Amino acid sequence: LSRITIALDAMSGGHGPSVIVPAALDVLKRFDNNLVHLILVGDESSLTSLVHSYGGQLNNCLSIHPASEVVAMDDPPAQALRFKKDSSMRVAINLVKKGIAGACVSSGNTGALMSSARFVLKTWPGIDRPAISALLPTMKPNQVVRILDLGANVDSSAEQLLQFGIMGSVLASSVGNIAKPKVGLLNVGSEEIKGNEQVKAAAKLFSENQLINYIGYVEGDDIYKGTADVIVCDGFVGNVALKTSEGLAKMIRQYVRDAFTQNWYCKCLAFLARPILTRIAKRFDPSRYNGASLVGLQGTVIKSHGSADRLAFASAIRQAIREVQSNVSNQIGREIERVVAELDSL
Amino acid sequence: LSRITIALDAMSGGHGPSVIVPAALDVLKRFDNNLVHLILVGDESSLTSLVHSYGGQLNNCLSIHPASEVVAMDDPPAQALRFKKDSSMRVAINLVKKGIAGACVSSGNTGALMSSARFVLKTWPGIDRPAISALLPTMKPNQVVRILDLGANVDSSAEQLLQFGIMGSVLASSVGNIAKPKVGLLNVGSEEIKGNEQVKAAAKLFSENQLINYIGYVEGDDIYKGTADVIVCDGFVGNVALKTSEGLAKMIRQYVRDAFTQNWYCKCLAFLARPILTRIAKRFDPSRYNGASLVGLQGTVIKSHGSADRLAFASAIRQAIREVQSNVSNQIGREIERVVAELDSL
């Protein structure tokens, strides 16, 4: 087994290094034999003291790579790209480009991460822009669903939707170990006007394509039903679906909190039911599913949620490790090459 | 106070008359002095015996109007429109057209309801197609959000989105009693590519329009935050957001059920916590929010969820009563006329 190196943008995100350093230490505890090497990219002195304060030490499994700047959450992507060339985000991506790291993880500004990664690493030939893909839980035990695009591409063409399908399928089979991943195309249900122009055109491409196991249209409620292993949609639609879900989950958590703190009887019950409530919260906890993949790049980049806590950031690091282990970025490049050749030959 | 008459498509929907008849009786119990008159449209003999079996009676508050056919859930809309002219759905819409009923309620096939309503009632001048609007709960106590379009229009133009904004605003002020309803435009958050072409163009129209209180872009998680009173989006996006929410709520309910039935300790706690769990479920129970409005028509049509139960169908009837009381359809017609005149004068 070869060693896996992951560069962590240690300065970005809502909580910055105070979450990222302990998350890195947590991940390293799970791997023996120097199998994983994490590089903390950012301010050397503050990162060093944070590592020590969390009882860790710098060695051949955990090192620091200096970077003098930080991309702020509200920095315009073009500005971050042009003027913050020594930011922790950019340097982490550069380490992937140079082959020093197999992947990088950042919880910084999505737009800046997207444009910097695209500028430095480039997409595979045949792919215009990377897509964002994430895992969501389903009602079926031990089954997750991979959905893309989640906001990198709006007004996607039918050809782009097909590319998302191929990329999602490769992710599900190589990282998710699913033999023939079922791929669904997200659509609306009203019979009279089934689908917009993009989706109708994409459905044709999907059913003609031999590389994917296309199961047809799925609707919004199919996401959590576990109907498909991969769900393909335009980035506008996917982003709304994801954020709507986050909002609803938050509202329900608040309703639960309100109801269980109304009076002493409720509070007592909440205490007794705590393990049950925790188990429920865990099953749909976004932190378990943290770590979205920027797919289509010549290199592996994982986007962590900006507000990720220690547990959630550790999930994102593990997602990066899995993607490097399964060599998914190169596989996507090869499959897309085949599709482009196929489409060209028509 | 004038009397309100509502025509109920009594034969359609997943549960048909066995849910609709008792729901109608429930609603009538709440209104005194002959204020409301409900017309059950459908098979005369079976409806009569159902009314009696639920302890009701036919009188000047509850009558039956015969219709010999039923639109099936999977009937293609065009076929329903052309060949089922004596369906309970069509006859209920006809009663609105003739001025016998102030509104109709149906839990039948959305596509068929949409095309039949559009054919019989026509949209107001300046509106191409009706939109579907529904209420959703928010985190703020006693605050709901009205979202449209939920699937009647895909590939909506910027002008159509503006029309949705006007119609939603009129609904929120006249039915929801909100003085200056805050109207948000649903968008995605990634800075690099904020918005698709439609939404960018619509934002310009919204900010120039004087009739609506436009608060700018909102994101998926704002729906349940209560950021806006009205959220405007293309029907494809709205439909996915709504169905994704339904799917997630269903998944969480299943997780709760699973967790509270795992062993005897959990089951005992579930018994003790039942009133609390019920209170939580009630707060985000879709049946409380059942009754979507088909807005933009020269007449009031309410679409109930196909799987609505007795409680949910009663909500839809009450929604119809509120819309007739506030004369919302005519108000929308007038406002749209003003907007069209304004746009034409530019």
XYZ file of C-alpha atoms in Angstrom, chain B residues 81 89-99 101-104 113-125 130 294 296-302 329:
39
model
C -59.869 17.597 -21.096
C -63.346 17.647 -11.761
C -64.604 19.327 -14.925
C -68.131 19.833 -13.609
C -66.769 21.415 -10.401
C -64.732 23.853 -12.512
C -67.807 24.551 -14.678
C -69.745 25.532 -11.534
C -67.104 28.193 -10.871
C -67.298 29.411 -14.457
C -71.103 29.693 -14.241
C -70.832 31.681 -11.030
C -69.636 28.339 -6.934
C -67.044 30.887 -5.825
C -64.267 28.293 -5.932
C -63.599 24.624 -6.465
C -56.826 20.091 -13.147
C -54.427 22.690 -14.504
C -55.350 22.264 -18.149
C -59.100 21.952 -17.515
C -59.140 25.029 -15.253
C -57.142 26.985 -17.773
C -59.430 25.892 -20.619
C -62.691 26.616 -18.795
C -61.853 29.656 -16.656
C -59.050 31.267 -18.701
C -56.175 33.188 -17.153
C -56.317 36.943 -16.564
C -55.124 39.016 -19.541
C -51.529 29.767 -13.954
C -53.843 27.778 -8.869
C -53.692 33.680 -12.285
C -57.048 32.166 -13.307
C -60.324 34.061 -13.651
C -61.721 32.004 -10.803
C -60.486 30.253 -7.665
C -59.212 26.698 -7.901
C -57.574 24.888 -4.993
C -58.581 36.151 -7.886
